[in-house]
Coordinates of C-alpha atoms (C1' of nucleotides) in Angstrom, one line a residue:
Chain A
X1 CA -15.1 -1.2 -2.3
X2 CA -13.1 -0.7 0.9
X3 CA -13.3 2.9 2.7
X4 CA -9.3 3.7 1.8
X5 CA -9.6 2.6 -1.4
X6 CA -12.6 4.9 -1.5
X7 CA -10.9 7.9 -0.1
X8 CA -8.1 7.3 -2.1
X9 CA -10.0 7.6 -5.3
X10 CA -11.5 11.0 -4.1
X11 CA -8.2 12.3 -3.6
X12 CA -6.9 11.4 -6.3
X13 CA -9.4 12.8 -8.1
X14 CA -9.3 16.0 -6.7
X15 CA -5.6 16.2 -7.3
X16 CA -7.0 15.7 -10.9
X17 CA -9.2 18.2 -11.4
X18 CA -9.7 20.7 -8.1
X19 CA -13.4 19.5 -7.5
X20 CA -15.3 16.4 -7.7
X21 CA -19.0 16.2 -7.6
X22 CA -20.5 13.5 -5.3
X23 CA -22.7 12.3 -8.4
X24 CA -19.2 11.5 -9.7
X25 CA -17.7 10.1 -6.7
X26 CA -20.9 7.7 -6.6
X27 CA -20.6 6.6 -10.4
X28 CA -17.0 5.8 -9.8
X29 CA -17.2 3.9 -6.3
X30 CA -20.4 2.7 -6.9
X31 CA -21.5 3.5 -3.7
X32 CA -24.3 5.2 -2.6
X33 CA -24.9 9.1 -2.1
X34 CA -24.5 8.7 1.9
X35 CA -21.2 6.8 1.7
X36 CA -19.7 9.6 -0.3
X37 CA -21.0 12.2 2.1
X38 CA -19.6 10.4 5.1
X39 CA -16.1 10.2 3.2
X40 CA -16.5 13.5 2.5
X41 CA -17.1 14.3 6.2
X42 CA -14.5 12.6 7.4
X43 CA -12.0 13.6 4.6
X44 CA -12.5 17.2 5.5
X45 CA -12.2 16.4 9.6
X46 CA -8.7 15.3 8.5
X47 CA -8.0 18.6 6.3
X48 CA -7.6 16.5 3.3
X49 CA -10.3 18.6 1.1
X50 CA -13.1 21.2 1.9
X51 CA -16.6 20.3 1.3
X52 CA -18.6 21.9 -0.9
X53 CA -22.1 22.5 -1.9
X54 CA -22.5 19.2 -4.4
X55 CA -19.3 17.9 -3.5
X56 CA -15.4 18.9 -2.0
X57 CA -13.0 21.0 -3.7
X58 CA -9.2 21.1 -2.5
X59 CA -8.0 22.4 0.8
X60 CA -4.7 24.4 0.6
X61 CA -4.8 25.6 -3.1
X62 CA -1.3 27.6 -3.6
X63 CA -1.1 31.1 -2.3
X64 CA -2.1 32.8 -5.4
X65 CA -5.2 34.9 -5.5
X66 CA -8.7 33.5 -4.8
X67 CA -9.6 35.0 -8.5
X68 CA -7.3 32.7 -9.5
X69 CA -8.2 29.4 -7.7
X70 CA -11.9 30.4 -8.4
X71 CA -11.1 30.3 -12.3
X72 CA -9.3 26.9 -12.2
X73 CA -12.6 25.2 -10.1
X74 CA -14.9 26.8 -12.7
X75 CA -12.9 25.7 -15.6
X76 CA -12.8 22.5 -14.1
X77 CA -16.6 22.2 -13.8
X78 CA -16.8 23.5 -17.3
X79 CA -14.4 20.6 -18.5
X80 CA -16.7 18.4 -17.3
X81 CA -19.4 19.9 -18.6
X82 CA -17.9 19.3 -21.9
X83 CA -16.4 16.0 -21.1
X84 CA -20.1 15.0 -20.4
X85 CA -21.5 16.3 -23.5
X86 CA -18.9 14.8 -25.6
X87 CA -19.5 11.6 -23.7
X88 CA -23.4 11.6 -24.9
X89 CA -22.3 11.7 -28.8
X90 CA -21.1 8.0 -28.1
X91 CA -23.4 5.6 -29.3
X92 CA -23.4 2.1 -28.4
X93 CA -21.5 0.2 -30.8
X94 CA -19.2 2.5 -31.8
X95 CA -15.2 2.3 -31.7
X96 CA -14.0 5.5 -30.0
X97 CA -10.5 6.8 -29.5
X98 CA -9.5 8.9 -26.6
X99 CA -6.1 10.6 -25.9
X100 CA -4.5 11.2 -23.5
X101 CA -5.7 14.3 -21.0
X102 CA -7.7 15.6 -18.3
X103 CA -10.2 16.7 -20.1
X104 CA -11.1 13.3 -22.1
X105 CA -10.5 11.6 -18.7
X106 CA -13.5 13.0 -17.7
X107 CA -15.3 11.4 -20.3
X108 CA -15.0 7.7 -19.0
X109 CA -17.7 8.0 -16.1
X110 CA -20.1 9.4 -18.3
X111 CA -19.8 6.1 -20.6
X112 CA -20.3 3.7 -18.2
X113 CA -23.4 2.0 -19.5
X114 CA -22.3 2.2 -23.2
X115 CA -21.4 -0.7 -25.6
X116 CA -18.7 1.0 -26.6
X117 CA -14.8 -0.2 -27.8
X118 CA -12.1 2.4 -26.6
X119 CA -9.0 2.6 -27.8
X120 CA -6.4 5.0 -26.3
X121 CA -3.0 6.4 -25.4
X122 CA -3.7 7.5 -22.0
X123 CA -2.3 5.3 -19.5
X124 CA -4.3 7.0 -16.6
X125 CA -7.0 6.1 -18.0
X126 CA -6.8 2.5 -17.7
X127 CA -7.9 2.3 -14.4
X128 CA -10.7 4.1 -14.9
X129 CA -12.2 2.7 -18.2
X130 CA -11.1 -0.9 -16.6
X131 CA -13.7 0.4 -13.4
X132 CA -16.5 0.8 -15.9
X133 CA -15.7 -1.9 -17.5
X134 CA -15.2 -0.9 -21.3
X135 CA -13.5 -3.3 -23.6
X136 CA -10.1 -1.3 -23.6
X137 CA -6.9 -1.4 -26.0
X138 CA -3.9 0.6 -25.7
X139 CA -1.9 1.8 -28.3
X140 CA 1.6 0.9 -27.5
X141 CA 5.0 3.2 -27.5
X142 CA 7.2 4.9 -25.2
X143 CA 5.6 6.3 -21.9
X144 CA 6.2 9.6 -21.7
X145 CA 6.8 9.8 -17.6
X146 CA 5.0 13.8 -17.1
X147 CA 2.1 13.2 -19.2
X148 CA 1.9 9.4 -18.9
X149 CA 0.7 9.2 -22.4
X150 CA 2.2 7.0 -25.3
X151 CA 4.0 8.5 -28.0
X152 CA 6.9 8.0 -30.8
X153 CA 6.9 5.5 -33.4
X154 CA 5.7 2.4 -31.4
X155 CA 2.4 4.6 -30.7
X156 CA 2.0 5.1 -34.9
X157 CA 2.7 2.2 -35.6
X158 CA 0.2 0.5 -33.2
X159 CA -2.6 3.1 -33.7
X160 CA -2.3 2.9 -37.5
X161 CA -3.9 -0.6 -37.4
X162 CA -7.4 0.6 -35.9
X163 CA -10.2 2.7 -37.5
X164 CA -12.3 4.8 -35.0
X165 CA -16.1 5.8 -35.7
X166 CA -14.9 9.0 -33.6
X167 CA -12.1 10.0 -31.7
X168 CA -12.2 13.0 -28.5
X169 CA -8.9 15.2 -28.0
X170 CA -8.1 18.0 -25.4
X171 CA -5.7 20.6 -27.1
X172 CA -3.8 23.3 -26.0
X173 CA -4.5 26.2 -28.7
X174 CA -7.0 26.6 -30.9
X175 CA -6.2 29.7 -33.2
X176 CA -7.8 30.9 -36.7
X177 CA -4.2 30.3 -38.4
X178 CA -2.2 28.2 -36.5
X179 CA -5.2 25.6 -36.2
X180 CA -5.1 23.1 -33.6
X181 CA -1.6 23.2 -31.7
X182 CA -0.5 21.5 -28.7
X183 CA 3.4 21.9 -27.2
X184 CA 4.6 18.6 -27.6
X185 CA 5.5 17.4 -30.9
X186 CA 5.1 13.8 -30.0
X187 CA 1.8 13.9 -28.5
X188 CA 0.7 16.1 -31.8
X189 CA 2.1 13.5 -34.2
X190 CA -0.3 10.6 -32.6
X191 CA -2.9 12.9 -32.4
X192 CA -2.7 13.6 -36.0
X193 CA -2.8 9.9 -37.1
X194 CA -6.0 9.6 -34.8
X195 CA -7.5 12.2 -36.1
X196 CA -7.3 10.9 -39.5
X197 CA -8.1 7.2 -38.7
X198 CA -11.8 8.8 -37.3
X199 CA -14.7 9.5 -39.2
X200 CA -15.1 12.1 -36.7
X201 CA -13.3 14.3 -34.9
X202 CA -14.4 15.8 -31.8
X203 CA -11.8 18.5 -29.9
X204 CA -13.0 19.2 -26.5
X205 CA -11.7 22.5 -25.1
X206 CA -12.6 25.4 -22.9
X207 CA -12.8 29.0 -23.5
X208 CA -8.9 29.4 -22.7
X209 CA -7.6 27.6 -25.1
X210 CA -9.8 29.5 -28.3
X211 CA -7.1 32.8 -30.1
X212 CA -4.0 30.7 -28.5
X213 CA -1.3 29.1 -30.1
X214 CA 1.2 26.3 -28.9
X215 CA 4.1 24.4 -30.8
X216 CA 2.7 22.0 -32.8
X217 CA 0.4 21.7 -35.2
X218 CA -2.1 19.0 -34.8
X219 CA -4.8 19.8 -37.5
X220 CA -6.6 22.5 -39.3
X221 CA -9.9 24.1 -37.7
X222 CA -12.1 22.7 -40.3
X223 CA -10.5 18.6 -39.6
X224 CA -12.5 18.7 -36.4
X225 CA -15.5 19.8 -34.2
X226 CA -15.0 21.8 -31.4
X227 CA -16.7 21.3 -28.7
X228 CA -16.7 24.1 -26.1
X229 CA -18.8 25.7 -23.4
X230 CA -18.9 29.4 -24.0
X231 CA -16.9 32.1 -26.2
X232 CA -17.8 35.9 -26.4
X233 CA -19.5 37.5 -29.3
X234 CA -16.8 38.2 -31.4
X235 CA -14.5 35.1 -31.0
X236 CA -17.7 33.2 -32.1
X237 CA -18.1 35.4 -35.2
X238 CA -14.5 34.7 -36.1
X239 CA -14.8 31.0 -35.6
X240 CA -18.1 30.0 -36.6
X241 CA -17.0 30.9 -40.2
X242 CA -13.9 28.7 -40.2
X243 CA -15.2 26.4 -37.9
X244 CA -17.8 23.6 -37.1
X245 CA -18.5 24.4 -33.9
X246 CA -21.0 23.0 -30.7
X247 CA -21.6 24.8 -28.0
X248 CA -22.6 23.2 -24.8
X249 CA -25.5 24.2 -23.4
X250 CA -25.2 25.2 -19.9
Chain B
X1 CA -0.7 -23.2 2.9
X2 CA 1.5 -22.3 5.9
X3 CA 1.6 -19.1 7.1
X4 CA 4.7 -17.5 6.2
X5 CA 3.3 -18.1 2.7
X6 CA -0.3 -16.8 3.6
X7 CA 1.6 -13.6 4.7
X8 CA 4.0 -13.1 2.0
X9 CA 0.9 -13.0 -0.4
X10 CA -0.8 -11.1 1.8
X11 CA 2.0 -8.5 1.8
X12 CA 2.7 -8.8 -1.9
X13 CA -1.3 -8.2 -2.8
X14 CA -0.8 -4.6 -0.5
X15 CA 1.9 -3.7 -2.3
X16 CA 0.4 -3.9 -5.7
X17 CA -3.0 -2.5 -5.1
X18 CA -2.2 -0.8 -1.8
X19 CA -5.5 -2.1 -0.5
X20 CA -7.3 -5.9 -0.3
X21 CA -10.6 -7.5 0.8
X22 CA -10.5 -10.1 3.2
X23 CA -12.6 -12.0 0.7
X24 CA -9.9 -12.0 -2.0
X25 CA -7.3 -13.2 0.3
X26 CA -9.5 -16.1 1.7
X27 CA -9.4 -16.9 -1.8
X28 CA -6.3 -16.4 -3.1
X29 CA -5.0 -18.6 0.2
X30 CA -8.0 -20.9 0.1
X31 CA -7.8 -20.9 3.8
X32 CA -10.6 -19.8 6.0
X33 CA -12.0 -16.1 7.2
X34 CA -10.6 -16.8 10.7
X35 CA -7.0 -17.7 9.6
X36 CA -7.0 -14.2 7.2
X37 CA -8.3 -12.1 10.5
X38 CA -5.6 -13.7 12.9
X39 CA -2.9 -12.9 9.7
X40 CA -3.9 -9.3 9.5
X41 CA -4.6 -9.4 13.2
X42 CA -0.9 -10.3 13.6
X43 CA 1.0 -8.4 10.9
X44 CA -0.3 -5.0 12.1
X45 CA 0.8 -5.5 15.5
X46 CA 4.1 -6.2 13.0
X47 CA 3.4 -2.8 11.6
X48 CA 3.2 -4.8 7.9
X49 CA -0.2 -3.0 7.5
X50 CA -3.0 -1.4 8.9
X51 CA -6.0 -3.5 8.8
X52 CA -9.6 -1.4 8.0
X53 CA -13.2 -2.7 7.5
X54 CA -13.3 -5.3 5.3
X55 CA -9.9 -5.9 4.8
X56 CA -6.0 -4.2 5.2
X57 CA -4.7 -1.4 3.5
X58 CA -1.0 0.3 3.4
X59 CA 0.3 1.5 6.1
X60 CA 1.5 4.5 3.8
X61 CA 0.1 5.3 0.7
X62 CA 3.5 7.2 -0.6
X63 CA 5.1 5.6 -3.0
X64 CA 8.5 6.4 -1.4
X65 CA 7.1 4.8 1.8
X66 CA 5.6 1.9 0.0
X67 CA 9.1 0.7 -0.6
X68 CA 9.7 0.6 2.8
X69 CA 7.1 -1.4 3.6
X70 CA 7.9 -3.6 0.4
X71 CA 11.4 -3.9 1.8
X72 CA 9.9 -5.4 5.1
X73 CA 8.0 -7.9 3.2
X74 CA 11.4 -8.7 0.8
X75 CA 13.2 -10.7 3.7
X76 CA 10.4 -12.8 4.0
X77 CA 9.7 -13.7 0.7
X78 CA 10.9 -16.4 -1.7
X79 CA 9.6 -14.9 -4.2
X80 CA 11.1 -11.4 -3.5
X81 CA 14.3 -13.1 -3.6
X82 CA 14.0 -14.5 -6.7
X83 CA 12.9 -11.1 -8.3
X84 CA 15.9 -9.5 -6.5
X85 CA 18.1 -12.1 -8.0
X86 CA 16.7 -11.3 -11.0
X87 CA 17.2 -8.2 -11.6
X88 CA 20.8 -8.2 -10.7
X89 CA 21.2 -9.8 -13.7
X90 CA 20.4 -6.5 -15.6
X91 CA 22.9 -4.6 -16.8
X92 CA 23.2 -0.7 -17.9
X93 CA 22.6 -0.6 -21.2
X94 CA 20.1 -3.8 -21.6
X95 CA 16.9 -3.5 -23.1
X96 CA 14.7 -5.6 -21.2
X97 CA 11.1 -7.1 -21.7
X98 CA 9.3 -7.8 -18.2
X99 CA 6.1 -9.7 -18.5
X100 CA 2.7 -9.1 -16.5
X101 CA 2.6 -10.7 -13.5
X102 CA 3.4 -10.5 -9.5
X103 CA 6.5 -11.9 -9.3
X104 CA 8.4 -9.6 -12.5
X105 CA 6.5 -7.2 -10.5
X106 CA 8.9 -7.2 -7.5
X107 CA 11.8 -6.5 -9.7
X108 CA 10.8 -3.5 -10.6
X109 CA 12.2 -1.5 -7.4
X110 CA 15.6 -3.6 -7.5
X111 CA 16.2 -1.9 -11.1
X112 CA 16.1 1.8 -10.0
X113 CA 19.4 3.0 -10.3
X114 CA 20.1 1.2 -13.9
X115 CA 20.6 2.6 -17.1
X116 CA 17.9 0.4 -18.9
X117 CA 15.3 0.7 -21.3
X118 CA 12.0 -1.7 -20.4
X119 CA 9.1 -3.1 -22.3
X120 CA 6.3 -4.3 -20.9
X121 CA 2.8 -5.8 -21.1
X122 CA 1.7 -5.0 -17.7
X123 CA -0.1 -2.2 -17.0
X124 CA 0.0 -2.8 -12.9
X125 CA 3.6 -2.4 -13.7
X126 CA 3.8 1.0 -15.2
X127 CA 3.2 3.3 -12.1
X128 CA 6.1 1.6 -10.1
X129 CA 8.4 2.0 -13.5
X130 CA 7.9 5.4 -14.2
X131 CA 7.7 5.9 -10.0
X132 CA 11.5 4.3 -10.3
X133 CA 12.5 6.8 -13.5
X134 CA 13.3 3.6 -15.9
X135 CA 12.4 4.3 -19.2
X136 CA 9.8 2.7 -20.0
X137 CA 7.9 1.4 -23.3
X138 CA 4.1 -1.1 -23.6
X139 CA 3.0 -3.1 -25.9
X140 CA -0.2 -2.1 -27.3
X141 CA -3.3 -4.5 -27.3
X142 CA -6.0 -5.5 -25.8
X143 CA -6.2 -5.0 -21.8
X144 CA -7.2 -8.4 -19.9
X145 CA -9.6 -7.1 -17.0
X146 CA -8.3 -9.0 -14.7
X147 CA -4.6 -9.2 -15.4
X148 CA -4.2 -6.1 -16.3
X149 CA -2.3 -7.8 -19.1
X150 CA -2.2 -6.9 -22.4
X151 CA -3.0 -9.2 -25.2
X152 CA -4.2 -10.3 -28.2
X153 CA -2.7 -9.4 -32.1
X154 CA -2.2 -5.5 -31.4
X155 CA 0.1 -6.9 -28.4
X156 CA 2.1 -9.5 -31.0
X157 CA 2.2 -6.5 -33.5
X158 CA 3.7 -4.1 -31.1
X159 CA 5.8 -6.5 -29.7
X160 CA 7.6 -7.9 -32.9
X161 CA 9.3 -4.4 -33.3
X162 CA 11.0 -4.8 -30.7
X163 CA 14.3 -6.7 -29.6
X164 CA 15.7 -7.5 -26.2
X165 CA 18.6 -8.2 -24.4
X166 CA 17.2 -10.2 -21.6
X167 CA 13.4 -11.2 -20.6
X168 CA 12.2 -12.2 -17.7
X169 CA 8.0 -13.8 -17.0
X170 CA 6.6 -15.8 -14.3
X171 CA 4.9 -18.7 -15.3
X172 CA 2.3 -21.2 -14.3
X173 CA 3.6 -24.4 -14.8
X174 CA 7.5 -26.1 -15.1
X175 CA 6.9 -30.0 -16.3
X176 CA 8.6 -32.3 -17.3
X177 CA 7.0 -33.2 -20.5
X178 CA 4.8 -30.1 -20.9
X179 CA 7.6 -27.5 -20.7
X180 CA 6.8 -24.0 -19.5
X181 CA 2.5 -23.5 -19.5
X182 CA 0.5 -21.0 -18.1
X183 CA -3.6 -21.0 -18.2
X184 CA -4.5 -18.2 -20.8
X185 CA -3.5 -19.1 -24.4
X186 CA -3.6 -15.1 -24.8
X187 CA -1.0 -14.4 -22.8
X188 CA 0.8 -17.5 -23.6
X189 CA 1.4 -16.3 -27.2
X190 CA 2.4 -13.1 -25.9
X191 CA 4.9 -14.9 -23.7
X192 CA 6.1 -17.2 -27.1
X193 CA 7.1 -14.1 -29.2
X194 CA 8.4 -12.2 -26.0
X195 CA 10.6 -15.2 -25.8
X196 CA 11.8 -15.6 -29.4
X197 CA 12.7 -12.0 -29.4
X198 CA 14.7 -12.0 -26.5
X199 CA 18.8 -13.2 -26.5
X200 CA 18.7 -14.4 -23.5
X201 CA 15.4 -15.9 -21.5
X202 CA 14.2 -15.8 -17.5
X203 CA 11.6 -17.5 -15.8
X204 CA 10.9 -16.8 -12.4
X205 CA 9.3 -19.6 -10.7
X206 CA 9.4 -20.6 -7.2
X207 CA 9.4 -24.5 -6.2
X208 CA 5.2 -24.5 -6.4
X209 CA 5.6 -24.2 -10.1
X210 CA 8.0 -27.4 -10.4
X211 CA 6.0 -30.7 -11.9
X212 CA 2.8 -28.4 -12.7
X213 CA 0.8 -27.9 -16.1
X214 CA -1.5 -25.6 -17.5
X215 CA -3.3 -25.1 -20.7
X216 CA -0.8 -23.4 -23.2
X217 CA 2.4 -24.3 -23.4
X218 CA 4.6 -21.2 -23.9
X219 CA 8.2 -22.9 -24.3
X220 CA 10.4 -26.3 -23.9
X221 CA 12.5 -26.5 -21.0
X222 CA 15.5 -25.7 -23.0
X223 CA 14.2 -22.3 -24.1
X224 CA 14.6 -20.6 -20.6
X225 CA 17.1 -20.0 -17.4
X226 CA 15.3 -20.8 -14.8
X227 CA 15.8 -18.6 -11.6
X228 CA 14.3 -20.5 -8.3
X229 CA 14.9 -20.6 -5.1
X230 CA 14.3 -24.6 -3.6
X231 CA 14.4 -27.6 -5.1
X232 CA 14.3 -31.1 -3.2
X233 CA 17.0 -33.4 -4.4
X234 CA 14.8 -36.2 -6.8
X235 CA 13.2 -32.8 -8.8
X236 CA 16.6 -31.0 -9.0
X237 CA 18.2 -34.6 -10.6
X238 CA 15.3 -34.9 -13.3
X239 CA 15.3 -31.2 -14.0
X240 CA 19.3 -30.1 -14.5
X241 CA 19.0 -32.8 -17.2
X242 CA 16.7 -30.9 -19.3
X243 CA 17.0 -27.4 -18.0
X244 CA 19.0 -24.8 -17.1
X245 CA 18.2 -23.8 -13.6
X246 CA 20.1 -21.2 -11.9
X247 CA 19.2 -21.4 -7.6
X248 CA 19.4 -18.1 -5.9
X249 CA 21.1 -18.8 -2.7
X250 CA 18.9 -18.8 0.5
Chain C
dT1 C1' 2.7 -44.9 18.4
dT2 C1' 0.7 -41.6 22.3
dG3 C1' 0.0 -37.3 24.4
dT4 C1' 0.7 -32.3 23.9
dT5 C1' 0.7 -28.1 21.6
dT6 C1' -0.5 -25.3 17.8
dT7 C1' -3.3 -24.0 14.1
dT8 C1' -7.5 -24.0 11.8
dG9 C1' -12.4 -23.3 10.6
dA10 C1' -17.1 -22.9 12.2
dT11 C1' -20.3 -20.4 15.2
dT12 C1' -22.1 -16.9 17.9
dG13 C1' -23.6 -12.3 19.3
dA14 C1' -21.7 -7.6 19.1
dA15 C1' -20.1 -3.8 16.4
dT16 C1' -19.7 -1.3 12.2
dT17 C1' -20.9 0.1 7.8
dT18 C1' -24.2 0.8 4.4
dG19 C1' -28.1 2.6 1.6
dA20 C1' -32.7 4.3 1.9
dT21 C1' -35.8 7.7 3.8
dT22 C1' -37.1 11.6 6.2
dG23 C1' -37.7 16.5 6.6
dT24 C1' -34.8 20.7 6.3
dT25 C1' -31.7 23.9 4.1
dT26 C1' -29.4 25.8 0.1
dT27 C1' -29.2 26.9 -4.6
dT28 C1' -31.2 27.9 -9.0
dG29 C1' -33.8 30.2 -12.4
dA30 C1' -37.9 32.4 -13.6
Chain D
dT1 C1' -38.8 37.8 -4.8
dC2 C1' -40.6 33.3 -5.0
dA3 C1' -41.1 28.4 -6.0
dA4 C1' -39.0 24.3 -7.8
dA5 C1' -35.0 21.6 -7.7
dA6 C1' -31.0 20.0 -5.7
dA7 C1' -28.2 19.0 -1.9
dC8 C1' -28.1 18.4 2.9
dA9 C1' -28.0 16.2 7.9
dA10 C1' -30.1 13.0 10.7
dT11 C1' -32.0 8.6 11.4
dC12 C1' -33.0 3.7 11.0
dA13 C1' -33.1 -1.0 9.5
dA14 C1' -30.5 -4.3 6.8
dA15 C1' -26.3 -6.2 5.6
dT16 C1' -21.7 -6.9 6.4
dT17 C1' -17.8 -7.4 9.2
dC18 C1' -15.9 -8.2 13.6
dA19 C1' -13.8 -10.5 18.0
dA20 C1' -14.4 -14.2 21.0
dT21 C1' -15.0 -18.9 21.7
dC22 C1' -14.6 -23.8 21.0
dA23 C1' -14.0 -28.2 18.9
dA24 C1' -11.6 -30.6 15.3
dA25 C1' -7.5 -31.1 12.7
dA26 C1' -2.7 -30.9 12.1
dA27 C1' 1.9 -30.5 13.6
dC28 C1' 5.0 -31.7 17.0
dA29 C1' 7.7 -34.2 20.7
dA30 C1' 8.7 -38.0 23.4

DNA sequence: TTGTTTTTGATTGAATTTGATTGTTTTTGA
DNA sequence: TCAAAAACAATCAAATTCAATCAAAAACAA
């Protein structure tokens, strides 16, 4: 892999997510440890990113507070956190859905070395999944240009002729009576006929998104497990009655 | 090969993947690792690109830019004009299928400013469509590694729900006898029903493709417009019999 | 055709990039 | 606080890529 093409993919992946780990930025070059650090290097010598301990985080974040940018990068390395957690639950052999999002995009390194077949709606996460090399199919539909995910009836249609041995959604709002909700109808409708094409469900979201609601309803708390990083006392008392919940061990 | 030809697929690579090896273009070109340095050598003193360890990259990575830099290639190319010609044919209003490939590829700019709905089973070509605000819809299927195509029975599903005004695919092979072929029977069959669901049919070929066969056939002469750009007098006579070729004018 | 010019591909040693290893520093968690 | 673990910078040898050179091949002109 050529150095631009390298430096590309960091920034890109920054832009992504705030912070990138150089573990991560080795899986996904495959290049070694000392590569990444020289990229790094140089990437910060051209104000592109600031290094970090373990990897870079973004330069200019926008003039809000620090608190503020410090939340985002944590709940960024708490994503992946859960991303890689939900990534271990794959077994070789099994036929996996992903949808589109951030969060599941964070899954893909993490099933590198896995026998896996992937079906999906996220169009960014072809490239990656193609990188790894994991037999890939895309559910077809109208690309919706913000999100770049596939929606409407072509996506229904298309995703109703696959069955999935589990399937991994990030979600907006996760509430005791609303349930799962998201904003966009669309994206909740194919989410809905994923989840019940999967034997399971696996919703991957992080402490900000528990007592929230959003738009659409995308399923009840009890269609799914939850898989999360951290949630206070009483928010776990409250949920782990309604809810099948896994915690990620930190 | 001669070297306005080396160049032009030199240029063409950059502008889909924004950075190549000098490996692939030795063998893409099947010319030597000299002749590929003296190319690159030359077209960044042409500012065409910006050559880099191993290979060139983009001069600038914005997609705004990279139209620029795709509009200094355009002149050159014969098969930039046969895309451009192309898509002038679109109208507002058409619904239009675009097959995988390089040369559909390059008409993807030229369409910017229509009022057209696209389908596609390219996923290269997605970025550059939504980039250009055309709304935009994919087949579902399986995803070809290396074409970035997408294939197989989830593709022919997806697809047959669909009808178009106008399609336009590249193809491999123009004969005589044979018809229209191309190498992979996959995306041959995806070509087929792309074909019978369109009104009206394009093939983009330049004169290379003329007296060629491949594996799968994919149509009879008589299915298809062709759109080309040279023809030498004894292939134009045997061909205007059996086809309908359209020449873009030099 | 013949002689000239241009382009090509192979070869060489130099320059660059890479990944592994070293010992040091920082972070982590008890 | 301390010790183990992780991440770090510095260094070096191996691998890759590079520019320069030259002879053969091809294209060209007379």
């Amino acid at each position: 892999m050529l150095t631009p093409e390298r430096h590309r993919k960091i920034i890109e992946r920054l832009g992504e997510k705030q912070v990138v780990t150089i573990q991560e930025l080795v899986e996904a070059t495959s290049s070694s440890e000392s590569t990444i650090r020289r990229d790094l290097s140089q990437l910060q010598k051209e104000k592109k990113l600031k290094r970090v301990h373990g990897g870079a985080s973004l330069l200019h974040q926008k003039s809000e507070e620090l608190s503020v940018v410090e939340k985002s990068a944590r709940n960024s390395s708490e994503k992946e956190k859960i991303a890689h957690f939900a990534a271990n639950i794959v077994n070789d052999g099994d036929c996996i859905y992903i949808d589109a999002g951030t969060t599941t995009h964070l899954m893909i390194p993490h099933l590198k070395d896995k026998e896996i077949t992937v079906v999906t709606n996220g169009i960014s996460h072809l490239d990656a999944l193609i990188d790894h090399q994991i037999t890939t199919y895309v559910v077809g539909g109208l690309v919706k240009p913000k999100t770049k995910a596939l929606v409407g009836s072509g996506a229904l249609n298309s995703l109703s002729s696959y069955r999935f041995d589990k399937c991994f959604m990030g979600i907006n709002g996760i509430h005791l009576d609303a349930g799962f909700t998201t904003p966009d109808p669309e994206e909740a409708a194919v989410k809905r006929l994923a989840i019940s094409l999967s034997q399971e469900v696996f919703i991957l979201a992080d402490y900000s998104k528990f007592n929230e609601a959003s738009f659409s309803k995308v399923a009840d708390l009890n269609e799914a497990v939850i898989i999360t990083n951290e949630l206070d006392e009483d928010a776990a008392y409250d949920f782990e009655d309604k809810t099948n919940i896994r915690v990620v061990t930190p």
